[in-house]
Coordinates of C-alpha atoms in Angstrom, one line a residue:
Chain A
M1 CA 87.2 -31.3 -5.8
E2 CA 84.0 -29.6 -4.8
S3 CA 82.7 -27.1 -7.3
V4 CA 79.6 -25.0 -7.9
G5 CA 78.8 -26.7 -11.2
R6 CA 79.5 -29.2 -13.8
H7 CA 79.9 -27.9 -17.4
L8 CA 79.7 -30.4 -20.2
I9 CA 80.9 -29.3 -23.5
M10 CA 79.8 -31.4 -26.5
E11 CA 81.0 -31.1 -30.0
M12 CA 78.5 -33.2 -32.3
W13 CA 79.7 -33.8 -35.9
D14 CA 78.4 -35.4 -38.8
C15 CA 74.8 -35.1 -37.5
N16 CA 72.3 -36.7 -39.8
E17 CA 69.1 -35.4 -38.5
N18 CA 67.1 -32.5 -37.3
L19 CA 69.8 -29.8 -37.1
D20 CA 67.4 -27.3 -38.8
S21 CA 64.1 -28.5 -37.1
V22 CA 62.9 -26.1 -34.5
E23 CA 60.5 -28.6 -33.3
A24 CA 63.2 -31.3 -32.9
V25 CA 65.4 -28.8 -31.0
R26 CA 62.4 -28.0 -28.7
H27 CA 61.6 -31.6 -28.0
A28 CA 65.3 -32.4 -27.5
L29 CA 65.8 -29.7 -25.0
T30 CA 62.6 -30.6 -23.1
E31 CA 63.6 -34.2 -23.0
A32 CA 67.2 -33.5 -22.1
T33 CA 65.9 -31.3 -19.1
E34 CA 63.9 -34.1 -17.9
A35 CA 66.6 -36.8 -18.5
C36 CA 69.1 -35.0 -16.2
G37 CA 66.5 -34.3 -13.6
A38 CA 66.3 -30.5 -14.1
T39 CA 63.6 -28.0 -13.8
L40 CA 62.9 -26.0 -16.8
L41 CA 62.4 -22.1 -16.3
E42 CA 62.4 -20.8 -19.8
M43 CA 63.0 -22.1 -23.3
F44 CA 64.0 -19.9 -26.2
I45 CA 64.6 -21.1 -29.7
H46 CA 65.6 -19.0 -32.7
P47 CA 65.9 -20.2 -36.3
F48 CA 68.4 -18.5 -38.5
T49 CA 68.2 -17.7 -42.1
P50 CA 69.2 -19.5 -44.2
Q51 CA 69.8 -22.2 -41.7
G52 CA 70.9 -23.0 -38.1
I53 CA 69.1 -22.9 -34.8
T54 CA 69.9 -21.7 -31.3
G55 CA 68.1 -23.3 -28.5
V56 CA 68.4 -22.5 -24.9
A57 CA 66.8 -24.1 -21.9
V58 CA 67.3 -22.1 -18.8
I59 CA 67.0 -24.6 -15.9
S60 CA 66.9 -23.9 -12.1
E61 CA 70.2 -25.7 -12.2
S62 CA 71.8 -23.4 -14.8
H63 CA 71.4 -24.2 -18.5
I64 CA 71.3 -26.5 -21.5
L65 CA 72.2 -24.8 -24.9
I66 CA 72.6 -25.9 -28.5
H67 CA 73.8 -24.1 -31.5
T68 CA 73.5 -25.9 -34.9
W69 CA 75.2 -25.5 -38.2
P70 CA 73.4 -27.7 -40.6
E71 CA 75.8 -26.8 -43.5
L72 CA 78.6 -28.4 -41.4
G73 CA 76.6 -31.2 -39.9
Y74 CA 77.8 -29.7 -36.5
A75 CA 76.1 -28.8 -33.3
A76 CA 77.7 -27.2 -30.3
V77 CA 76.1 -28.2 -27.0
D78 CA 76.8 -26.8 -23.5
V79 CA 75.2 -28.4 -20.4
F80 CA 75.9 -26.5 -17.1
T81 CA 74.3 -27.9 -14.0
C82 CA 74.7 -27.2 -10.3
G83 CA 73.6 -29.4 -7.5
K84 CA 74.5 -33.0 -6.8
R85 CA 71.2 -34.3 -7.8
I86 CA 71.4 -33.4 -11.4
Q87 CA 73.3 -35.7 -13.9
P88 CA 74.3 -33.6 -16.9
E89 CA 75.7 -36.7 -18.7
E90 CA 72.1 -37.9 -19.2
V91 CA 71.7 -35.1 -21.7
A92 CA 74.1 -36.7 -24.3
P93 CA 72.0 -39.9 -25.2
V94 CA 68.9 -37.7 -25.7
L95 CA 70.7 -35.3 -28.0
Q96 CA 72.4 -38.3 -29.9
R97 CA 69.0 -39.7 -30.5
Y98 CA 67.6 -36.5 -32.0
F99 CA 70.6 -35.4 -34.1
A100 CA 72.3 -38.7 -34.9
P101 CA 75.8 -37.4 -34.8
G102 CA 78.5 -39.7 -36.5
H103 CA 81.0 -38.4 -34.0
V104 CA 80.8 -36.8 -30.5
Q105 CA 83.5 -35.2 -28.3
V106 CA 82.5 -34.4 -24.7
M107 CA 84.6 -32.5 -22.3
E108 CA 83.7 -31.8 -18.7
M109 CA 84.8 -28.7 -16.8
K110 CA 84.2 -28.2 -13.2
R111 CA 83.1 -24.5 -12.8
G112 CA 83.6 -22.5 -9.6
I113 CA 86.0 -24.9 -7.8
V114 CA 85.7 -23.9 -4.1
D115 CA 88.2 -26.3 -2.6
A116 CA 91.0 -24.6 -4.3
R117 CA 90.4 -21.2 -2.7
A118 CA 91.3 -20.9 0.9
R119 CA 89.0 -17.9 1.1
V120 CA 86.0 -19.8 0.3
P121 CA 85.2 -22.6 2.7
A122 CA 84.0 -25.7 1.1
G123 CA 80.9 -25.6 3.2
A124 CA 79.9 -22.3 1.9
L125 CA 78.1 -23.8 -1.2
V126 CA 74.4 -23.7 -0.3
R127 CA 72.9 -24.7 -3.6
Chain B
M1 CA 92.8 -23.2 -37.0
E2 CA 89.4 -22.1 -38.5
S3 CA 86.6 -22.6 -36.1
V4 CA 82.8 -22.0 -36.0
G5 CA 83.1 -20.1 -32.8
R6 CA 85.0 -18.7 -30.0
H7 CA 84.0 -19.7 -26.4
L8 CA 85.3 -17.6 -23.6
I9 CA 84.8 -19.1 -20.2
M10 CA 85.2 -16.7 -17.3
E11 CA 85.4 -17.5 -13.6
M12 CA 85.0 -14.4 -11.6
W13 CA 85.8 -14.6 -7.9
D14 CA 85.6 -12.2 -5.0
C15 CA 82.9 -10.1 -6.8
N16 CA 82.2 -7.0 -4.7
E17 CA 79.1 -5.7 -6.5
N18 CA 75.8 -6.5 -8.1
L19 CA 75.8 -10.3 -8.0
D20 CA 72.3 -10.1 -6.7
S21 CA 71.0 -7.3 -8.7
V22 CA 68.7 -8.2 -11.7
E23 CA 68.9 -4.6 -13.0
A24 CA 72.8 -4.8 -12.9
V25 CA 72.7 -8.1 -14.8
R26 CA 70.4 -6.8 -17.3
H27 CA 72.5 -3.7 -17.9
A28 CA 75.7 -5.7 -17.9
L29 CA 74.5 -8.1 -20.6
T30 CA 73.0 -5.3 -22.7
E31 CA 76.5 -3.4 -22.6
A32 CA 78.5 -6.6 -23.0
T33 CA 76.4 -7.4 -26.2
E34 CA 77.1 -3.9 -27.6
A35 CA 80.7 -3.9 -26.6
C36 CA 81.5 -7.1 -28.6
G37 CA 79.5 -5.9 -31.5
A38 CA 76.8 -8.6 -31.3
T39 CA 73.1 -8.3 -32.0
L40 CA 70.7 -9.0 -29.2
L41 CA 67.9 -11.4 -30.0
E42 CA 66.5 -12.3 -26.5
M43 CA 67.4 -11.6 -22.9
F44 CA 66.2 -13.7 -20.0
I45 CA 67.0 -13.0 -16.4
H46 CA 66.0 -15.2 -13.5
P47 CA 66.5 -14.3 -9.8
F48 CA 66.7 -17.2 -7.5
T49 CA 65.6 -17.5 -3.9
P50 CA 67.3 -16.8 -1.6
Q51 CA 69.9 -15.3 -3.8
G52 CA 71.7 -15.7 -7.3
I53 CA 70.9 -14.8 -10.7
T54 CA 70.9 -16.4 -14.1
G55 CA 71.1 -14.0 -17.0
V56 CA 71.1 -15.2 -20.7
A57 CA 71.6 -12.9 -23.7
V58 CA 70.8 -14.9 -26.9
I59 CA 72.6 -13.0 -29.7
S60 CA 72.7 -13.5 -33.4
E61 CA 76.2 -14.7 -33.0
S62 CA 75.5 -17.3 -30.2
H63 CA 75.2 -16.3 -26.4
I64 CA 76.5 -14.5 -23.4
L65 CA 75.6 -16.1 -20.1
I66 CA 76.1 -15.4 -16.5
H67 CA 75.2 -17.3 -13.3
T68 CA 76.0 -15.7 -10.1
W69 CA 76.4 -17.1 -6.5
P70 CA 76.5 -14.1 -4.1
E71 CA 77.1 -16.3 -1.2
L72 CA 80.4 -17.2 -2.7
G73 CA 81.2 -14.0 -4.4
Y74 CA 81.4 -16.0 -7.6
A75 CA 80.0 -15.7 -11.2
A76 CA 80.4 -18.1 -14.0
V77 CA 80.4 -16.4 -17.4
D78 CA 80.3 -17.9 -20.9
V79 CA 80.7 -15.9 -24.1
F80 CA 80.2 -17.9 -27.3
T81 CA 80.5 -16.0 -30.5
C82 CA 80.7 -16.9 -34.1
G83 CA 81.7 -14.6 -36.9
K84 CA 85.1 -12.8 -37.4
R85 CA 83.5 -9.4 -36.7
I86 CA 82.6 -10.2 -33.1
Q87 CA 85.1 -9.8 -30.4
P88 CA 84.1 -11.7 -27.3
E89 CA 87.1 -10.5 -25.3
E90 CA 85.3 -7.1 -25.2
V91 CA 82.8 -8.6 -22.8
A92 CA 85.3 -9.0 -20.0
P93 CA 85.9 -5.3 -19.0
V94 CA 82.2 -4.7 -19.0
L95 CA 81.5 -7.4 -16.6
Q96 CA 84.4 -6.5 -14.5
R97 CA 83.1 -3.0 -14.3
Y98 CA 79.7 -4.2 -13.1
F99 CA 80.7 -7.0 -10.7
A100 CA 84.1 -5.8 -9.5
P101 CA 85.7 -9.2 -9.2
G102 CA 89.0 -9.4 -7.1
H103 CA 90.1 -12.3 -9.4
V104 CA 89.3 -13.3 -12.9
Q105 CA 90.2 -16.4 -14.8
V106 CA 89.5 -16.5 -18.5
M107 CA 89.9 -19.5 -20.9
E108 CA 89.1 -19.6 -24.6
M109 CA 88.0 -22.6 -26.5
K110 CA 87.6 -22.8 -30.1
R111 CA 84.3 -24.6 -30.9
G112 CA 83.7 -26.4 -34.1
I113 CA 87.2 -26.5 -35.4
V114 CA 86.6 -27.3 -39.1
D115 CA 90.3 -27.4 -40.3
A116 CA 90.9 -30.6 -38.2
R117 CA 88.2 -32.6 -40.1
A118 CA 89.1 -33.7 -43.5
R119 CA 85.4 -34.2 -44.3
V120 CA 84.6 -30.6 -43.6
P121 CA 86.2 -28.3 -46.1
A122 CA 87.4 -25.1 -44.4
G123 CA 85.5 -23.0 -46.9
A124 CA 82.3 -24.6 -45.9
L125 CA 81.7 -22.1 -43.0
V126 CA 79.2 -19.6 -44.4
R127 CA 78.4 -17.7 -41.2

């Protein structure tokens, strides 16, 4: 089915590295953006007290986002991309290299499915 | 099941208003943040050419995010919150008021389910 975007939802558990490193999150998001062929518009990284980080890469093709909970060894990742050129699955190995999860679950949702709606012609998607 | 966060995924179709208004997206995200009881850390809004907007509100409790496709009358919304105090469902009526969708689909995912993992004690969640 034709859709506006692909949304990968990743649950990374038993992460062994870098969940509380601002620099690692920054590098990971930068490399993840490049790996999937996206264009970075803005990056925002916020470290929490006593621990945990939120990192957002806003890309021309939507977003890559990570929230970390070092106390649980857990990171929640969302990769939302639009456009056929972008391959969000390429983000996964980059993040796995940085955070070394022992276990990863990935789910993909198609967002904005246009085919299923008679009122939205499939050809209406212009980006 | 105890989880780290609640992730609301909203598909708003047939939106009649404001999908291409930077100011409306800014106000909507501000009000949405207040409505669910969250604390705003950073807001970033990017208008695309020829149309469409990405708006991100990074909150202490995770994020509220909207991508709009005016040409389709469609907006993709994600509300990810952690902490029992925050009520992500309060975001929905605010966004519906700003964008006047004819049809809305909402799905909730629990993110970081700790109960299901024997290696992570349920009491380990500290924020």
